[in-house]
Coordinates of C-alpha atoms and ligand atoms in Angstrom, one line a residue:
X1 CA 154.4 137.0 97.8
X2 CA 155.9 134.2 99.3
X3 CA 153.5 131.0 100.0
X4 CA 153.3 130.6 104.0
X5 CA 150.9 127.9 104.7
X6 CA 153.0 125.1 106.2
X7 CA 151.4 121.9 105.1
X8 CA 152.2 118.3 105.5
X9 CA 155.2 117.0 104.0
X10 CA 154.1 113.9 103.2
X11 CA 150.8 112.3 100.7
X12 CA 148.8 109.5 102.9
X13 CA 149.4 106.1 100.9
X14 CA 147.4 104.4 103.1
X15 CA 144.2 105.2 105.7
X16 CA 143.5 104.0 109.2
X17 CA 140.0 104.7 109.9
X18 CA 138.6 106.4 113.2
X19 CA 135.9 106.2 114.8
X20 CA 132.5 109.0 115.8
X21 CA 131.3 108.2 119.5
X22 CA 128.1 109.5 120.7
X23 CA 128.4 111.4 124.0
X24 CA 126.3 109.1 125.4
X25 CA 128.2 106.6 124.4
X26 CA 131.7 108.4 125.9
X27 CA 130.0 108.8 128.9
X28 CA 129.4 105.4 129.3
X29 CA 133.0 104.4 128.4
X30 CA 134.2 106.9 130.2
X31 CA 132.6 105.6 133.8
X32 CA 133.1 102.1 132.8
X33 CA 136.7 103.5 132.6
X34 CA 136.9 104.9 136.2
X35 CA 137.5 108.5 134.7
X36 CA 141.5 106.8 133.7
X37 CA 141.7 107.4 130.2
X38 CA 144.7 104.6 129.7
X39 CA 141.5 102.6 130.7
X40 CA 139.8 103.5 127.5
X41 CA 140.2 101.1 124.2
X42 CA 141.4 102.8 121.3
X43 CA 138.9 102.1 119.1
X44 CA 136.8 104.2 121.3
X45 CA 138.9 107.2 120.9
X46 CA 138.8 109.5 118.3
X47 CA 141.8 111.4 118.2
X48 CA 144.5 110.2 120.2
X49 CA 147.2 112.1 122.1
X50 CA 148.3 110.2 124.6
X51 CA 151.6 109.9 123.9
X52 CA 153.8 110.5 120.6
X53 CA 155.9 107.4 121.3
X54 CA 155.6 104.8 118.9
X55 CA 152.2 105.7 117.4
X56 CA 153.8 107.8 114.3
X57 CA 153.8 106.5 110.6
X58 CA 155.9 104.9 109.1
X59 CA 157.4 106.3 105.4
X60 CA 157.0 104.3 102.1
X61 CA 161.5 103.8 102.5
X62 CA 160.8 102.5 106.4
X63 CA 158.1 99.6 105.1
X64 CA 160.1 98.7 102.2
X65 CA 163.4 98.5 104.8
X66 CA 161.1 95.7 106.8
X67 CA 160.8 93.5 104.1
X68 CA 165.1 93.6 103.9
X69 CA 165.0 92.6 107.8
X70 CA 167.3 89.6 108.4
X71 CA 165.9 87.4 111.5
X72 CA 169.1 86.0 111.5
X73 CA 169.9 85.2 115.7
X74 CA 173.7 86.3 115.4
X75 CA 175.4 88.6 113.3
X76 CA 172.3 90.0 111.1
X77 CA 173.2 92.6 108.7
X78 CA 170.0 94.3 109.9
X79 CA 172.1 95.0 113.0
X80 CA 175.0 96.5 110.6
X81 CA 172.9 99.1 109.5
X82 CA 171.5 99.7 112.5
X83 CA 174.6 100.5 113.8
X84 CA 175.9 102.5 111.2
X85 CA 172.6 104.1 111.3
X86 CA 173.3 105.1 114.9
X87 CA 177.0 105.8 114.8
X88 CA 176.4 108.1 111.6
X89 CA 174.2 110.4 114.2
X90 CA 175.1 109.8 117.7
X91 CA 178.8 108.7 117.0
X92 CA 179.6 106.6 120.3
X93 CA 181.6 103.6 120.2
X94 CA 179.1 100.9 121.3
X95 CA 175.2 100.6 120.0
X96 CA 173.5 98.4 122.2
X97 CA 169.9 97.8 120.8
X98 CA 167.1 97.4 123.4
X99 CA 163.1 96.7 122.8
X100 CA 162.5 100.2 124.3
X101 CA 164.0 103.1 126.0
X102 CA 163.2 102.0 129.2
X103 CA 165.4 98.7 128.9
X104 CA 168.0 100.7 127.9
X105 CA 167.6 103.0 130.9
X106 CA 167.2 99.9 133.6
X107 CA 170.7 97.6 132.1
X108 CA 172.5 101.7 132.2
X109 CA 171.1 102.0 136.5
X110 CA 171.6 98.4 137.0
X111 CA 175.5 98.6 135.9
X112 CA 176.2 102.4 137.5
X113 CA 174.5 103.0 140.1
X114 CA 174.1 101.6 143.7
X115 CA 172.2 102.0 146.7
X116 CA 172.7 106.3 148.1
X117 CA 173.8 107.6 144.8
X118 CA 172.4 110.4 143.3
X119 CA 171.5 111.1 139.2
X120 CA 170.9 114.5 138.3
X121 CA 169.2 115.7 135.2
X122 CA 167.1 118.3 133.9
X123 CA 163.9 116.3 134.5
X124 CA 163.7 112.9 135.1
X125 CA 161.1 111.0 132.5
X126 CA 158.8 108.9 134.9
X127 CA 160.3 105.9 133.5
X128 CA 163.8 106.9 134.1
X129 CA 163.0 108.2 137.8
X130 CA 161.6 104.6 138.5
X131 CA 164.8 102.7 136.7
X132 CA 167.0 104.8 139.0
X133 CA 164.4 104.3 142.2
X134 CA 164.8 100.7 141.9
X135 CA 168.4 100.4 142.2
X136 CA 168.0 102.3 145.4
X137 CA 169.6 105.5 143.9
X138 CA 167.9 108.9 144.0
X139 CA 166.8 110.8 140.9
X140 CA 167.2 114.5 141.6
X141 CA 165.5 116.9 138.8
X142 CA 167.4 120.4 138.7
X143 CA 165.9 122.5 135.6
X144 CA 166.4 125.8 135.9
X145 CA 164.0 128.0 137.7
X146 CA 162.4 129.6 134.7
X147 CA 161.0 126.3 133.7
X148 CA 158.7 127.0 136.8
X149 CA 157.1 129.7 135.2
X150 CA 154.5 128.6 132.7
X151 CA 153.4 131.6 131.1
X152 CA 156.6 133.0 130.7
X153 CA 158.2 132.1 127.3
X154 CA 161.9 131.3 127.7
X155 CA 164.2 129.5 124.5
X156 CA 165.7 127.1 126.7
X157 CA 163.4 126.1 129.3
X158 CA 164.6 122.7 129.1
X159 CA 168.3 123.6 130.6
X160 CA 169.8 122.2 133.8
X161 CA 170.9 124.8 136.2
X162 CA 174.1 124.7 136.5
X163 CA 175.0 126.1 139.6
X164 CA 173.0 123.9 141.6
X165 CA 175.0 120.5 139.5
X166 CA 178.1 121.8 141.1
X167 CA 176.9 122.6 144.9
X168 CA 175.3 119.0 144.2
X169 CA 178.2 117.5 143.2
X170 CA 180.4 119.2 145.6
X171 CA 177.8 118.6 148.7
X172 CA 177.8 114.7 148.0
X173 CA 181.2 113.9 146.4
X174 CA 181.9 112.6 143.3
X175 CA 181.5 109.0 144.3
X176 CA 177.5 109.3 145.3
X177 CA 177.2 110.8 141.1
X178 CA 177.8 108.1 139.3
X179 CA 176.2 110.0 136.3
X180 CA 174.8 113.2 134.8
X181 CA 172.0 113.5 132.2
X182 CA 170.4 115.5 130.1
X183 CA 167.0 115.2 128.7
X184 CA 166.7 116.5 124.9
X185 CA 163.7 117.7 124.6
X186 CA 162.7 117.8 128.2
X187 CA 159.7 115.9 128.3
X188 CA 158.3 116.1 132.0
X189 CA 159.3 119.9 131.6
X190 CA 156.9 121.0 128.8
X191 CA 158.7 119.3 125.8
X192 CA 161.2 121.9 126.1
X193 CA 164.5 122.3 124.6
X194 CA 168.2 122.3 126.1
X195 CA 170.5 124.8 124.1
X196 CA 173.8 123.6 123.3
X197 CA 175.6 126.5 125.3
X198 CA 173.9 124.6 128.6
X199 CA 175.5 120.8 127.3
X200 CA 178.3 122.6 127.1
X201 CA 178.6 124.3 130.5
X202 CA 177.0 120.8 132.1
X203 CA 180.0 119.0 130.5
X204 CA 182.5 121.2 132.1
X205 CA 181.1 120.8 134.9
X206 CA 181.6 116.9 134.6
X207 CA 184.7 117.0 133.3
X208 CA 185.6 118.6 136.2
X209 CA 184.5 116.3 138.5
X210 CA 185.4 113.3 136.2
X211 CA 181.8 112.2 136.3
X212 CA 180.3 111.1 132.9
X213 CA 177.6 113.2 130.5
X214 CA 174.6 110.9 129.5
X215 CA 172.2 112.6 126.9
X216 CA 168.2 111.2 127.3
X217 CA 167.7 111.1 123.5
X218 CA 164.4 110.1 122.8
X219 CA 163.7 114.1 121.2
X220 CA 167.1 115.1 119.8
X221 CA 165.7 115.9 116.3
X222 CA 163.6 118.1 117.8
X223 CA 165.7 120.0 120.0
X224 CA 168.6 120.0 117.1
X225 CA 165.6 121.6 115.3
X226 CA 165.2 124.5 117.9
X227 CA 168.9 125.0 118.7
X228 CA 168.9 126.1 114.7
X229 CA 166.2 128.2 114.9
X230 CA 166.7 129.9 118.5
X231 CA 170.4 129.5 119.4
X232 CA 172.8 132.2 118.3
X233 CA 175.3 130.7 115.5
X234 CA 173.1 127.5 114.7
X235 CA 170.5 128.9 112.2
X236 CA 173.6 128.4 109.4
X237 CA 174.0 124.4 110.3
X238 CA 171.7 120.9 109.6
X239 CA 170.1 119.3 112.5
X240 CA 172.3 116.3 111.6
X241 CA 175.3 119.0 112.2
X242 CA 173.6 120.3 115.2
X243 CA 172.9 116.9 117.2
X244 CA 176.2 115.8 116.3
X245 CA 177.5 118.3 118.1
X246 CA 175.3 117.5 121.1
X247 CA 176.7 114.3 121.2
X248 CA 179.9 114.9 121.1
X249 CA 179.6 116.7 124.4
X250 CA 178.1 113.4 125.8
X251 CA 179.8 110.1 127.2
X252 CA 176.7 108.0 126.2
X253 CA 173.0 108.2 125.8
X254 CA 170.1 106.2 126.0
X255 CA 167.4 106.4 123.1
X256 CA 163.9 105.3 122.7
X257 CA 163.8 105.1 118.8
X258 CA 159.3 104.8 119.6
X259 CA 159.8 109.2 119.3
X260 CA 162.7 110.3 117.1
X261 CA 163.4 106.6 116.0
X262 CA 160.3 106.9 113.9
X263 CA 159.7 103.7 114.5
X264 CA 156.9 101.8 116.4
X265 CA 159.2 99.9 118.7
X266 CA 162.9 100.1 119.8
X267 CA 165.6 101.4 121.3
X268 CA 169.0 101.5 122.2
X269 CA 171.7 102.4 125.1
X270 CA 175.3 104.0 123.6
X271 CA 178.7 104.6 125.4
X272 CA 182.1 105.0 124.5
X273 CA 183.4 102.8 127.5
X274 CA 184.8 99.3 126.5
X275 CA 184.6 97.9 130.4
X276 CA 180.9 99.5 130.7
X277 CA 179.9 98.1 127.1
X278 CA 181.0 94.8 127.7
X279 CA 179.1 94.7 131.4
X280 CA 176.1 96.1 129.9
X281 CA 176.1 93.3 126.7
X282 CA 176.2 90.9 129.5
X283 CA 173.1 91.7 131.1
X284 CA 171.3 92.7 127.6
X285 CA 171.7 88.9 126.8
X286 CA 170.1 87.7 130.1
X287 CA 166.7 89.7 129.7
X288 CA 166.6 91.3 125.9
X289 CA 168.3 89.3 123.4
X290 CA 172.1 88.4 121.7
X291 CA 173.7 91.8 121.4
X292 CA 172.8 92.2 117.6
X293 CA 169.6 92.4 118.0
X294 CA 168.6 93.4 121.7
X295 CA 164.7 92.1 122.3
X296 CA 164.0 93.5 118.2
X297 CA 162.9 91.6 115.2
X298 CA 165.5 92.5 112.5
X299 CA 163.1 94.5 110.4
X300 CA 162.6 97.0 113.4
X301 CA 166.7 97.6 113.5
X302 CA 166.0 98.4 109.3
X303 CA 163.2 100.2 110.0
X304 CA 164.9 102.4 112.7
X305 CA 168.4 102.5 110.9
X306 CA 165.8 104.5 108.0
X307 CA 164.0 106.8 110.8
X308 CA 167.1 108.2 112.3
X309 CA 167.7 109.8 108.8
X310 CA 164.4 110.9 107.8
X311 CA 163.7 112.6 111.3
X312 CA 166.8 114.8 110.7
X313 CA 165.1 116.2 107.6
X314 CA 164.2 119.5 107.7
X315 CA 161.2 120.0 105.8
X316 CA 160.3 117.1 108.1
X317 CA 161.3 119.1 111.3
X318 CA 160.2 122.2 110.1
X319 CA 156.2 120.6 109.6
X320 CA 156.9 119.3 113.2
X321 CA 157.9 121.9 115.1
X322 CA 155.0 124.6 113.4
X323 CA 151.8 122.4 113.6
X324 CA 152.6 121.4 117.2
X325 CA 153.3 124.8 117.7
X326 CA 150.2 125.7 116.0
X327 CA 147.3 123.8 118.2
X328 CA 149.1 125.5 121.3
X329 CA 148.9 129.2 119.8
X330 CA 145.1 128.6 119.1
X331 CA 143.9 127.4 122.3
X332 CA 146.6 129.6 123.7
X333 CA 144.8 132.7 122.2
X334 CA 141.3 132.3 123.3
X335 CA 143.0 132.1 126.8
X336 CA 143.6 128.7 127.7
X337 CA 146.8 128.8 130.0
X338 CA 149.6 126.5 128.6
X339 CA 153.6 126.0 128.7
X340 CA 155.1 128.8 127.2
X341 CA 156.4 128.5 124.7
X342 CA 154.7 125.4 122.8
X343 CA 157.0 122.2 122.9
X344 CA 158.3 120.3 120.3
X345 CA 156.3 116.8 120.6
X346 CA 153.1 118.5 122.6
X347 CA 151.4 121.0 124.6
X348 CA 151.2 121.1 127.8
X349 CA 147.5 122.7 129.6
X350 CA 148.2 124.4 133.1
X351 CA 145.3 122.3 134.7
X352 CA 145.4 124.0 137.7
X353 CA 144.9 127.2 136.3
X354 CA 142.6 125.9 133.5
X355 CA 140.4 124.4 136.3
X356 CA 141.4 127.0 139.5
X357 CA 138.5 126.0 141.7
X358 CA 139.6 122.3 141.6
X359 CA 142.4 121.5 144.2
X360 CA 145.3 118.9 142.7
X361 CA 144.4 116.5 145.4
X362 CA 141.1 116.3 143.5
X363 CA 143.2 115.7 140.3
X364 CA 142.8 119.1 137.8
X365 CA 144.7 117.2 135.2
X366 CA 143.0 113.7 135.0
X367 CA 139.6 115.9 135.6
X368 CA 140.2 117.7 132.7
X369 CA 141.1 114.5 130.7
X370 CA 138.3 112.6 131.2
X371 CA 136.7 116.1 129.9
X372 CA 138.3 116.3 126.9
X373 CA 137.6 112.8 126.2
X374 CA 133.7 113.3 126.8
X375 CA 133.5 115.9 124.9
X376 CA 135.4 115.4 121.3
X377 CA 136.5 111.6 121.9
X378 CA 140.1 113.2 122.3
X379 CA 142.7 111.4 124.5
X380 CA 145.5 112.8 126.6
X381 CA 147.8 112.4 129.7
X382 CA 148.2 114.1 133.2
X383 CA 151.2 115.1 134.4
X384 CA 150.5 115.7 137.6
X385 CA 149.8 115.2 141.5
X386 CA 148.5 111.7 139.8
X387 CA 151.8 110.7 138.1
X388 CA 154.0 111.8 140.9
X389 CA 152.4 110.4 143.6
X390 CA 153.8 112.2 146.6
X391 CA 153.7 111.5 150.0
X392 CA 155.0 113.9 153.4
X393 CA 156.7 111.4 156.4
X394 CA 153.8 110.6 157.7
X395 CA 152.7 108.7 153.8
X396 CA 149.8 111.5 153.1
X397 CA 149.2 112.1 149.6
X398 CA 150.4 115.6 148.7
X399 CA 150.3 117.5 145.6
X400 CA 152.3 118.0 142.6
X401 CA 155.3 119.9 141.9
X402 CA 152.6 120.8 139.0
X403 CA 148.8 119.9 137.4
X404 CA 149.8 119.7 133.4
X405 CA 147.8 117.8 131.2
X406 CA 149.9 116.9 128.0
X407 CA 148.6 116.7 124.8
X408 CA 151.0 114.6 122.6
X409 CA 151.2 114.4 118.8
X410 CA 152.3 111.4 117.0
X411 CA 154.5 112.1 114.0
X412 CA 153.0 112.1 110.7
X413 CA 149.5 111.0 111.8
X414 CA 147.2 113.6 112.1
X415 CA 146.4 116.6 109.6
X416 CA 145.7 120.7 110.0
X417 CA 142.1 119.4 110.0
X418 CA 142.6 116.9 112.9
X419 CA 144.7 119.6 115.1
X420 CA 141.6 122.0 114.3
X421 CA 139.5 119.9 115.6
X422 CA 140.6 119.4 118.8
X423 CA 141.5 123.5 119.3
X424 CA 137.6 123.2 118.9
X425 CA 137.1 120.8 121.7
X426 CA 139.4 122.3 123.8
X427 CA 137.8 125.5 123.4
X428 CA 134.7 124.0 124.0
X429 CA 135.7 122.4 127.5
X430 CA 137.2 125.5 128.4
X431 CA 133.8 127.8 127.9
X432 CA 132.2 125.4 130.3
X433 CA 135.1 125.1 132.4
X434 CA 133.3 126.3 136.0
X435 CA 131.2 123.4 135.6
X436 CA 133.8 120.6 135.9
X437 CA 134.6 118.4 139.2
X438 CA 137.2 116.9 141.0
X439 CA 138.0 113.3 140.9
X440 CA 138.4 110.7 144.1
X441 CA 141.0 108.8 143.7
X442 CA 139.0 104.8 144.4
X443 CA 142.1 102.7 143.6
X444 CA 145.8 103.0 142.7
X445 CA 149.3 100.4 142.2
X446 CA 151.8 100.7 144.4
X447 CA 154.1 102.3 142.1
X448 CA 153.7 104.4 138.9
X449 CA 149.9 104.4 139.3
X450 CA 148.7 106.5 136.8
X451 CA 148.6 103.1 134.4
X452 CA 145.8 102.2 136.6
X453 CA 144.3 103.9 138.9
X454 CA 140.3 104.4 139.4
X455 CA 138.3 107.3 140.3
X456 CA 135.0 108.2 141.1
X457 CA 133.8 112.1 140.6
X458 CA 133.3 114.3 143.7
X459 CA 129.6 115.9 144.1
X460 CA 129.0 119.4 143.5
Ligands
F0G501 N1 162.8 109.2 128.3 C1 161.9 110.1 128.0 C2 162.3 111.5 128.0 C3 160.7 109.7 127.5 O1 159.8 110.6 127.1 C4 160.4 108.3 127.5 C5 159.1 107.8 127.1 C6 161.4 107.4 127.9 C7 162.6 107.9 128.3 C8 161.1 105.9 127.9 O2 161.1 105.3 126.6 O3 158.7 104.4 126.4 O4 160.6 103.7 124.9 O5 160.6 103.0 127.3 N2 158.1 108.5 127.0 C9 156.7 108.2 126.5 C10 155.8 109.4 126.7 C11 156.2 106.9 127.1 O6 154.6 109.2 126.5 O7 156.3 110.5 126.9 P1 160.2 104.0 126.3

């Protein structure tokens, strides 16, 4: 008989200890905390799943590429492999290294878009939404309908409808679009993946219209990884092959190298437009750095230039996909509603149907947070009427498109043993589930104020 246990591709050189909290102890940190768990230090949490951007491990290769890092200012050969690194996947003309995704996504807005244009995409990440927001432009999500429907497993939950990118582009004119994206994996959506039959269709659409394809790249590894496995005539090709081919499709991308990067910082913007390139190397060098290195020391360029290999590895991908796959099909089995199916970097809790008797203006997703954190020391994010922050004409806070609390898993950090461990918590939290309260929201930023918002719990 074949062996089927899926373990860990890797042996742990070297530990990072965590550290046991009483409850009593959580309970004070967790008050003293204002119920916000990005208000919590880490050394209070146990098992952390906040996000899976820049908290994976490095390999042995990636720490031994540091120590070849060149600080060299201009021209450091650090940069060279970097580039080739980038090119050898992605295959655009121009690599423009940024300290993060997010820098990459503000110097793309800041040079396309004006005041009254509108960028489509699958689902806007909420730092991409604000990038756009802040050049005055609009950021218009348009995933297709299925991606509404939580419990209903779909392969490609992650794809853009297309029908509604033409009337769109039609409605407004191609002037008012300066861009298209695509977000691979779609994060905001449930981590889930966008088959290449949808790039495809999106680009003809583009084409059409002469409007260029950006690709959101901060997942491709992962969705190259379920193109193979779900999409018909990819189970034969490598996810190198696969996201090739996705890019290929594209005019450019921008790329936070914190997720498939496997690297703790970085990032970069691509594009095959010489005019663009050169306006957007102008503005790097006012607020990130000389174009060869971008806001990064050169030992994160090495280190990144490694990481874009190793994610592509299948045994690699393989480990990924299953044991993220694996904590959502055991809390997924004892009942506890979630995004179906499982995502590729996390799984996504329906908090207003984990918690029904909690309205989302009483914040189901951050309630159930701040449980989850009381009750095993485990950390995660809401995605919800919190992090949207909607408002009707008269500047009433209204709910959520959606209540989701995320639980994210950093690459290469945690074991079977760790992911058991919290389907135990979760379980736990969910017996008791009747008995959790609202939250009242007591202070929050004008803008994305999930970072830092306080809140007190409502009474029974
Ligand atoms: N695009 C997507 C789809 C993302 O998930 C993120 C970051 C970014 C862009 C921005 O990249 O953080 O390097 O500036 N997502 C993290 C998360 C923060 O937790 O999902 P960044």
């Amino acid at each position: 008989m074949p062996i089927k246990t899926i373990i860990e591709p890797f042996r742990i050189k070297s530990i990072e200890p965590i550290r046991r909290t009483t409850r009593d102890e959580r309970q004070q940190i967790l008050e003293a905390a204002h119920y916000n768990v990005f208000l919590i230090d880490s050394r209070d949490i146990l098992i952390d799943l906040l996000t899976d951007s820049g908290t994976g491990a490095m390999s042995t290769e990636q720490w031994a590429a540091l120590m070849r890092g060149d600080e060299s200012y201009a021209g450091s050969p650090s940069f060279g492999r970097f580039r080739d690194s980038v090119q050898s996947v992605f295959g655009f003309k121009h690599v423009i290294p940024t300290h993060q995704g997010r820098a990459a996504e503000r110097i793309l807005f800041s040079t396309v878009c004006k005041p009254g244009d509108v960028v489509p995409n699958n689902s806007h990440f909420d730092t991409t939404r604000a990038n756009i927001e802040f050049v005055g432009a609009e950021a218009l999500d348009l995933p297709i309908p299925e991606a509404a429907e939580f419990s209903r497993p779909h392969p490609f939950k992650g794809n853009m409808d297309v029908t509604k990118l033409k009337d769109t582009i039609e409605r407004l004119g191609k002037s008012r679009v300066p861009l298209v994206m695509l977000t691979v994996t779609n994060n905001a959506g449930g981590g889930q993946p966008v088959s290449l039959a949808n790039i495809r269709e999106v680009k003809a659409v583009c084409k059409h219209h002469d409007i260029p394809l950006y690709i959101d790249a901060c997942r491709f590894a992962e969705n190259a990884y379920f193109i193979k496995q779900r999409e018909e005539n990819y189970s034969n090709k490598t996810p190198r092959e696969i996201a090739r081919e996705i890019f290929s499709l594209a005019d450019g991308c921008t790329m936070s190298a914190k997720k498939d990067g496997l690297a703790n910082i970085g990032g970069f913007l691509c594009t095959n437009n010489d005019v663009l390139a050169q306006q957007e190397r102008d503005l790097l060098i006012l607020t990130e750095g000389f174009p060869t290195y971008g806001g990064l020391a050169g030992r994160d360029l090495d280190a990144i230039a490694v990481g874009l290999n190793e994610v592509l590895d299948e045994d690699y991908l393989h480990y990924r996909i299953v044991s993220t796959a694996y904590l959502g099909e055991h809390i997924a089995r004892e009942g506890v509603p979630i995004v179906q199916p499982p995502g590729g970097h996390a799984i996504y809790i329906d908090a207003r149907a984990f918690l029904p008797h909690i309205p989302p203006l009483e914040f189901p997703g951050v309630a159930l947070a701040a449980e989850l954190y009381l009750e095993g020391g485990i950390r995660s994010v809401e995605i919800g009427t919190l992090m949207f922050a909607k408002r009707d004409e008269n500047g009433l806070e209204v709910e959520g498109p959606m209540d989701l609390l995320r639980l994210a898993v950093p690459r290469r950090v945690y074991t079977q043993s760790h992911i058991d461990y919290v389907v135990e918590v979760i379980l736990e939290v969910w017996r008791r589930r009747e008995s959790i309260r609202g939250l009242a929201l007591t202070y929050q930023a004008p803008f994305l104020r999930h970072f830092t918002a306080r809140f007190k719990r409502k009474h029974a």
